[in-house]
Structure formats: C-alpha cells, structure tokens
mmCIF file of C-alpha atoms in Angstrom:
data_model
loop_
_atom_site.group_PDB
_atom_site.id
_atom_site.type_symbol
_atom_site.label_atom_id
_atom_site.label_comp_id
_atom_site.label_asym_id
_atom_site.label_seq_id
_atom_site.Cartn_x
_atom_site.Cartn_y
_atom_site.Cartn_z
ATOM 1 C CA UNK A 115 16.680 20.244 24.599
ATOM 2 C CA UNK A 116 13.945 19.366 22.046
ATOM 3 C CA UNK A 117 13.680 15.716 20.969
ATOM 4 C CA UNK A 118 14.090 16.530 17.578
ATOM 5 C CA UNK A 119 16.397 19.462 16.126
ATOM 6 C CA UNK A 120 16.070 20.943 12.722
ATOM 7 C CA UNK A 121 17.609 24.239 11.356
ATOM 8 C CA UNK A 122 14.392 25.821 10.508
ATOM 9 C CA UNK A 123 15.673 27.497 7.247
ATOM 10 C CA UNK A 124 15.351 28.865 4.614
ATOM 11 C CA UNK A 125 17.852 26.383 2.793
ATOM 12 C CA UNK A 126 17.552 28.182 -0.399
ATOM 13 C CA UNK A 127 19.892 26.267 -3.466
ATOM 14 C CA UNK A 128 20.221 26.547 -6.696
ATOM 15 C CA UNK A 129 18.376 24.801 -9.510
ATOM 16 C CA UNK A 130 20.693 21.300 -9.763
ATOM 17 C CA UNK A 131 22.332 21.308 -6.950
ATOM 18 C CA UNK A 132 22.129 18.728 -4.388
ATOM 19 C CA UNK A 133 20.131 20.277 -1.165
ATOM 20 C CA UNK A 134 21.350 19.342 1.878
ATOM 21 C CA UNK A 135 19.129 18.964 5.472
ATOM 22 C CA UNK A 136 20.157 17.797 8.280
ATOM 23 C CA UNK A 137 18.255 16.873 11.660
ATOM 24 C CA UNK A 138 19.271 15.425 15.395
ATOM 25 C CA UNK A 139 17.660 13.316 18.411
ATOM 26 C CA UNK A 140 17.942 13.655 21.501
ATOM 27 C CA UNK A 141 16.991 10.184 22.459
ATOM 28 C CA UNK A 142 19.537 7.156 22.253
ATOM 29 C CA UNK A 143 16.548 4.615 22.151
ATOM 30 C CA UNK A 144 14.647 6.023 19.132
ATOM 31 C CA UNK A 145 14.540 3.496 16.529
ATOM 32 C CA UNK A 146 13.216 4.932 12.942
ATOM 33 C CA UNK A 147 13.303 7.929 11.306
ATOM 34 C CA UNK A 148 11.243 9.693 8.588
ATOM 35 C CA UNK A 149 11.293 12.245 6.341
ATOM 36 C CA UNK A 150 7.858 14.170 5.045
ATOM 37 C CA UNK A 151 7.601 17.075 3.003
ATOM 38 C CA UNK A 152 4.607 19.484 3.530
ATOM 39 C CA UNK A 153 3.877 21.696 0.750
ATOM 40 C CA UNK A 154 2.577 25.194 1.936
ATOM 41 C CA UNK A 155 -1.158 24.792 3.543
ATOM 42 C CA UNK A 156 -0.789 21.153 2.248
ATOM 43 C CA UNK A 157 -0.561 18.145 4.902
ATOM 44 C CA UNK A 158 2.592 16.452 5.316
ATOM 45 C CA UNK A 159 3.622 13.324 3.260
ATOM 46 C CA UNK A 160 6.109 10.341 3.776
ATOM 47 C CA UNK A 161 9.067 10.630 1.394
ATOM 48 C CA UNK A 162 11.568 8.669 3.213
ATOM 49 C CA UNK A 163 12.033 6.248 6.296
ATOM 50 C CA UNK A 164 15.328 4.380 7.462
ATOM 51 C CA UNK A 165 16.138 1.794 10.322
ATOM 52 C CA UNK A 166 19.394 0.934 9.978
ATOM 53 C CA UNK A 167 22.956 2.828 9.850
ATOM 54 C CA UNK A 168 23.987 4.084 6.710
ATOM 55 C CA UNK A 169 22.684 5.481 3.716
ATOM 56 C CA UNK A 170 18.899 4.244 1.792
ATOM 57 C CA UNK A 171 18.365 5.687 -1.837
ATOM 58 C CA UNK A 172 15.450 6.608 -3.587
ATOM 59 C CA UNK A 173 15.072 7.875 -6.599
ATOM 60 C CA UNK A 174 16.759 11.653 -6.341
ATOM 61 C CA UNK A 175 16.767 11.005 -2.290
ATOM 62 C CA UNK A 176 19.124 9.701 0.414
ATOM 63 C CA UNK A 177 18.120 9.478 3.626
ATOM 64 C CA UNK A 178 21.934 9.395 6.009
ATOM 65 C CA UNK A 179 21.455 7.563 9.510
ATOM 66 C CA UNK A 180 24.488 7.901 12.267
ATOM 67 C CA UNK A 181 23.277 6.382 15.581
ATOM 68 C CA UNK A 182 26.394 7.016 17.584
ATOM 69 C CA UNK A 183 26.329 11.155 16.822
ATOM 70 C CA UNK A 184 22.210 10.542 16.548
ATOM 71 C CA UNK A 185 21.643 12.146 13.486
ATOM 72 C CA UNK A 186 19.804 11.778 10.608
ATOM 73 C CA UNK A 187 19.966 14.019 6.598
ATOM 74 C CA UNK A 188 18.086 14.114 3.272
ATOM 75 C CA UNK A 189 19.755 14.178 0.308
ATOM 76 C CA UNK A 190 18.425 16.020 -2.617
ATOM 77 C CA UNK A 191 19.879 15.800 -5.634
ATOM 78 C CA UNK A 192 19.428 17.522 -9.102
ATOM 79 C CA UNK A 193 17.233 19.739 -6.811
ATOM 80 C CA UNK A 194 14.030 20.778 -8.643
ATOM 81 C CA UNK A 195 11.749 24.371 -8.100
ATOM 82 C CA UNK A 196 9.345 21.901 -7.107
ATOM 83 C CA UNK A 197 10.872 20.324 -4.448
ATOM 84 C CA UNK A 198 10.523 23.801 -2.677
ATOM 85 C CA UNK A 199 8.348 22.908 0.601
ATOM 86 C CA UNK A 200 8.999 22.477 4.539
ATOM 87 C CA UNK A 201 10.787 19.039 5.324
ATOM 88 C CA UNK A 202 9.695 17.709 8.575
ATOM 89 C CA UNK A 203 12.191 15.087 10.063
ATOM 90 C CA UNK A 204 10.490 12.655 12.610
ATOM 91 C CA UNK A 205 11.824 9.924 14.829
ATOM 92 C CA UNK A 206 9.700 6.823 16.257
ATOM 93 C CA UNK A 207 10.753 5.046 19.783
ATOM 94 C CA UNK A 208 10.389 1.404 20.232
ATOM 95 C CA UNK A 209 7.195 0.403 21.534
ATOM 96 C CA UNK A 210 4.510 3.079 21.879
ATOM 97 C CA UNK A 211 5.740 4.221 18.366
ATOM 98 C CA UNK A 212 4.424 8.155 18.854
ATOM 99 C CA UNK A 213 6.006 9.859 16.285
ATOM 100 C CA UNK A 214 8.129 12.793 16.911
ATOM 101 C CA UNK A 215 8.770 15.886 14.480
ATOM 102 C CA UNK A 216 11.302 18.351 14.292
ATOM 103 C CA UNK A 217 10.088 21.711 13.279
ATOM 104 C CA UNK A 218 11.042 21.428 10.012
ATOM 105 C CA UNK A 219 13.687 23.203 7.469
ATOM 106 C CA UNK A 220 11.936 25.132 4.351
ATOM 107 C CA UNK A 221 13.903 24.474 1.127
ATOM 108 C CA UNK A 222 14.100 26.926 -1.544
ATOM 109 C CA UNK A 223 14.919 25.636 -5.016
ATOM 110 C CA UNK A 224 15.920 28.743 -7.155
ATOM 111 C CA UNK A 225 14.939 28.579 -11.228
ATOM 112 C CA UNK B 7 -2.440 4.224 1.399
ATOM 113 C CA UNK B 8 -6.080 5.659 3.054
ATOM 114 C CA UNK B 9 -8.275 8.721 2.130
ATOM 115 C CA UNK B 10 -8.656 11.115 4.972
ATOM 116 C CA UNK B 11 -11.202 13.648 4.848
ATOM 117 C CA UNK B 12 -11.496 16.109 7.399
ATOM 118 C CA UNK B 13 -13.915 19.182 7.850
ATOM 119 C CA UNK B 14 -14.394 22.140 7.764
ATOM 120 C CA UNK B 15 -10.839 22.742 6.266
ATOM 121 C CA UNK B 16 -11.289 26.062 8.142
ATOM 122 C CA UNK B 17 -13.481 28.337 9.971
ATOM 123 C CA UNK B 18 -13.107 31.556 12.006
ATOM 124 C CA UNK B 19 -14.231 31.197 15.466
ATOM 125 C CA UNK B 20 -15.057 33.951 18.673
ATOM 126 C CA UNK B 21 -13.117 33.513 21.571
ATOM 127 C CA UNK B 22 -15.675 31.490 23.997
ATOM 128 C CA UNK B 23 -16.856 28.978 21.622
ATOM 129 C CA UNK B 24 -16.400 25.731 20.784
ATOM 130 C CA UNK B 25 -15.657 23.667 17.573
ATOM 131 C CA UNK B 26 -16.080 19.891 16.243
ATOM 132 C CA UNK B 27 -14.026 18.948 13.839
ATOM 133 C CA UNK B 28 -14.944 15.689 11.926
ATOM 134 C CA UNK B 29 -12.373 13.084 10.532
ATOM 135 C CA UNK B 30 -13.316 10.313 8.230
ATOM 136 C CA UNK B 31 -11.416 7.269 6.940
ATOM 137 C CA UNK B 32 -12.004 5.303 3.767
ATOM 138 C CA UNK B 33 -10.849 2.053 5.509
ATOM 139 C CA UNK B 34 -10.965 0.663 9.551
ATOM 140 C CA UNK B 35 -7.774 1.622 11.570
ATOM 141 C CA UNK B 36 -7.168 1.091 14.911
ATOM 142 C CA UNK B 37 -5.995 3.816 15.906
ATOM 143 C CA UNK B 38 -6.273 7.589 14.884
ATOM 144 C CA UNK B 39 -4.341 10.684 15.642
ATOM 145 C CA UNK B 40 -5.209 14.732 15.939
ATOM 146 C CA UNK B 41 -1.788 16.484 15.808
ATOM 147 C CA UNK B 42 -1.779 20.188 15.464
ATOM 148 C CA UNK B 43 0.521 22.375 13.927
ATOM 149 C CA UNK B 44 0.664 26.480 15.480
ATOM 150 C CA UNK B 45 2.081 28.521 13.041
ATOM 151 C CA UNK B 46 5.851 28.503 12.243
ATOM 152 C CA UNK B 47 6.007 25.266 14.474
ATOM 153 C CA UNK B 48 5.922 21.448 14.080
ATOM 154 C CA UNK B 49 3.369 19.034 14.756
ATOM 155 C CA UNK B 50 2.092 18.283 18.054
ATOM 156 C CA UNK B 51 0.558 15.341 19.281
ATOM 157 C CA UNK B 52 -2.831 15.749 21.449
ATOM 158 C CA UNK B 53 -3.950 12.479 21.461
ATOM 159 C CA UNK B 54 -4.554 8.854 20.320
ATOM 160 C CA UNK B 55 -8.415 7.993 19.690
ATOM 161 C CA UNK B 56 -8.868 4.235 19.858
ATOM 162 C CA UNK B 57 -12.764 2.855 19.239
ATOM 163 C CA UNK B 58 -13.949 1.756 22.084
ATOM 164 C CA UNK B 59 -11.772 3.257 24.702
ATOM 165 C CA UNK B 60 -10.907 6.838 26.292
ATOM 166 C CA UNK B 61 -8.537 9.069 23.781
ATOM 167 C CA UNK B 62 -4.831 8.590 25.566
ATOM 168 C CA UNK B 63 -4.019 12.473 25.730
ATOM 169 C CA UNK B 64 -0.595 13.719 25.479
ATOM 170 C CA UNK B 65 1.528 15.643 28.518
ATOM 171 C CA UNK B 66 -0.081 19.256 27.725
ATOM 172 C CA UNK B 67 -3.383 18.013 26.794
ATOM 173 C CA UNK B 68 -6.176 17.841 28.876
ATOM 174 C CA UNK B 69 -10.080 16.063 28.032
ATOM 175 C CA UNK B 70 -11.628 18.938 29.198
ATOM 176 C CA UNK B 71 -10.124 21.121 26.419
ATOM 177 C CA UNK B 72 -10.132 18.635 23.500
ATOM 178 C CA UNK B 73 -12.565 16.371 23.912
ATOM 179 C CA UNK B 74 -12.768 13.455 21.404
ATOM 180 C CA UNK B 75 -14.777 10.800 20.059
ATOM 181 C CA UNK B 76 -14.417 7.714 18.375
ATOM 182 C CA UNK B 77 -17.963 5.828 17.445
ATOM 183 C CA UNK B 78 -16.483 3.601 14.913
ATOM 184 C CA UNK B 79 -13.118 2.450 13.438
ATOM 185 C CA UNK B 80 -13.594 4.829 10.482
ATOM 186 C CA UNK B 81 -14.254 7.946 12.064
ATOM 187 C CA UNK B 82 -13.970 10.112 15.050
ATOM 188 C CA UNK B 83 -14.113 13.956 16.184
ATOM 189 C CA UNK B 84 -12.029 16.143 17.821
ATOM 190 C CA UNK B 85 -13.221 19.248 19.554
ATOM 191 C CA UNK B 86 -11.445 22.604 20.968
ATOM 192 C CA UNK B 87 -13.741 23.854 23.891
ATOM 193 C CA UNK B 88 -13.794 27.272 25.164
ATOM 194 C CA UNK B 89 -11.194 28.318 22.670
ATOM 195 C CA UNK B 90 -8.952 31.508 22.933
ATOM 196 C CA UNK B 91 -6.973 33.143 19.876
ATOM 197 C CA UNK B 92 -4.073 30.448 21.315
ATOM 198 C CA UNK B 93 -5.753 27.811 20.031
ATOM 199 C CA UNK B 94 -5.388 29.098 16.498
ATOM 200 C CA UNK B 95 -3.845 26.314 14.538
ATOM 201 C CA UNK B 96 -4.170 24.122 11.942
ATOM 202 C CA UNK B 97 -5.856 20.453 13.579
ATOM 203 C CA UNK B 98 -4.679 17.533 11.600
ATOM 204 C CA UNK B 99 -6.247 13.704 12.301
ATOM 205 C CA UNK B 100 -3.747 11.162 11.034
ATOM 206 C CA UNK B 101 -3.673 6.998 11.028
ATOM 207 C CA UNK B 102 -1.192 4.755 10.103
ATOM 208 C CA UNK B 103 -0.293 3.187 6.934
ATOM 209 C CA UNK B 104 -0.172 -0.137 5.934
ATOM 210 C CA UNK B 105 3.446 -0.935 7.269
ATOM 211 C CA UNK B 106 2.790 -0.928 10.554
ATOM 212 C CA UNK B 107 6.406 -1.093 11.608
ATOM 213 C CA UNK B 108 7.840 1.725 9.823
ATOM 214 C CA UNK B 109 5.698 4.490 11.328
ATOM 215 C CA UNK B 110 4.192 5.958 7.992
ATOM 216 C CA UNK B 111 1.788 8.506 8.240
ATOM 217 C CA UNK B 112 -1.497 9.366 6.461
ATOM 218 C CA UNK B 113 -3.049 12.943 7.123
ATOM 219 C CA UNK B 114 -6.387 14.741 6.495
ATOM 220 C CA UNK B 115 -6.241 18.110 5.050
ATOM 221 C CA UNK B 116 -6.450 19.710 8.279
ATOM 222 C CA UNK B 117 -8.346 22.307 9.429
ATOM 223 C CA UNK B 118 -7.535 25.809 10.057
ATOM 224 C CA UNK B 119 -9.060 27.408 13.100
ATOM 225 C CA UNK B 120 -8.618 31.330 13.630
ATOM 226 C CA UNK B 121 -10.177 32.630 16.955
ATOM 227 C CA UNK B 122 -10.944 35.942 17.337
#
C-alpha cells in the first residue's frame, strides 16, 4: 500500500465548475497535509496546507481533512483553464517531518 | 519565500558517466533536499544534506550512487555516478520555508537528466 494515494487522472471539468481531487494516507500518525500544483516541466508549488479536521478556505480553494477515514481533498471552484496542472497531495509525520507525495492527479480545465 | 537556482536545468548524458548538479540558495537553511521525480511518477526523496554533516540518505538510496555535498548553508551538490538510462529523471533540491512547522516547500527548477 503506498503512503499516499492519488487517482492519477486526468480529472478533466468544465470551465466553472468546481474540480474535485481527492487523496488518502496510509499512516494514522501523519500530522499535516499539503497541496502543490506543478505546472508541466515547472517545479511544484505550495497552494494549500491543513492541520486540523475540517475544512480551510482560500480564496477559490478548500482543502477537506477527515482523520478517522485518513483522507484529505482540494476544492476548486469556478475552475479556471489555468488551473490545468498536476496536483501533488503530500502528508508530513510528526517529528522527522519528511514529506510524503502522492503521485499526483492532472486536472483538465476545459474553455 | 527563497530563490533556488539549480543547474544545468538539463543535459543528455552516456550511460557510464557521471553528473554534478549544483543547487544554490539566496538565504542560509539548515537543511536541503534532492527529490527526484521519474517520469509519470511523484517525488522521491534521496536525501537530506545538512552543512557540516554526512547527507542522511533515504531507504533506496545509497552514497555510492548519489553522492552529495554541502560546503556551506547556501549551497550544496548532488551527483548521479555511473548512471544508466534508469536514472533518467528530473533532480529537484528543495529547503524549507519560513514556517517551519507547516512543512512548506521551496524547489529549484530541477534538472532534467536523459542517459543514453
């Protein structure tokens, strides 16, 4: 079982619409979660983190935390054709703090 | 948030050989981190460079194969020894941001490796 799971895509939706990805750890202990978006042959870049159970807004993003079923979703809504890229979900454990990364889902926002 | 340059952003290698690739900061960190990325998969720790210290490699990763250095707090270099067309990837060096605590990020431009 991989420590982090992501449906690699593509998540193709239309111009609008809310986009929906989704993401789940294996680990009970993991403590914060992150979501960058890597443009194509770009590096990756922070676009959301969240600690605590729930739902965190920003902007046109939610970040969705459930603990118990250990899993973790963006929100994007009013989706744009630029918000087309690879999101990478990544979890952090207590102490050491490596950071873990899913394989990411590539979103498709159609004109 | 820091500057990370990293070169060469690519370069086409022969099976056999060897590569450096150099990372530089615009600030001191601590720590600094070469991920890479194969094609079609995620990123992939290899190791931790800390100035001053041995590189703490992860499971999979071995000195011998990705040697690295870290002269200063603002820069260090990673190299692929003896590389085979496996090793084509895209190397990333990374440091954390200013919030310490929330795990954020920073990453060079990578560089692109083919090996022939």
């Amino acid at each position: 079982q991989k420590e982090v799971e992501q449906n690699s895509g593509p998540l193709s939706v239309p111009e609008g619409a809310i986009a929906s990805l989704n993401c789940t750890y294996s680990d009970r202990g993991s403590q914060s979660f992150f979501w960058y978006r890597q443009y194509s042959g770009k590096s990756p870049e922070l676009i959301m983190f969240i600690y605590s159970n729930g739902d965190k807004e920003d902007g046109r993003f939610t970040a969705q935390l459930n603990k118990a079923s250990q899993y973790v979703s963006l929100l994007i809504r009013d989706s744009q054709p630029s918000d087309s890229a690879t999101y990478l979900c990544a979890v952090v454990k207590g102490g050491y703090q490596k950071v873990t990364f899913g394989t990411g889902t590539k979103l498709q926002v159609i004109p | 948030s820091a500057v990370i340059s990293q070169k060469p952003s690519r370069d086409i290698c022969q099976r056999g050989t060897s590569l450096t690739i150099q990372c530089q900061v615009d600030s001191q960190v601590t720590m600094m981190f070469w991920y890479r990325q194969q094609p079609g998969q995620s990123l992939t720790l290899i190791a931790t460079a800390n100035q001053g210290s041995e590189a703490t490699y992860e499971s999979g990763f071995v000195i011998d194969k990705f040697p690295i250095s870290r002269p200063n707090l603002t820069f260090s270099t990673l190299t692929v020894s003896n590389m085979s067309p496996e090793d084509s990837s895209i190397y990333l060096c990374s440091v954390r941001g200013d919030r310490v605590s929330t795990g954020e990020l920073f990453f060079g431009e990578g560089s692109r490796l083919t090996v022939l």
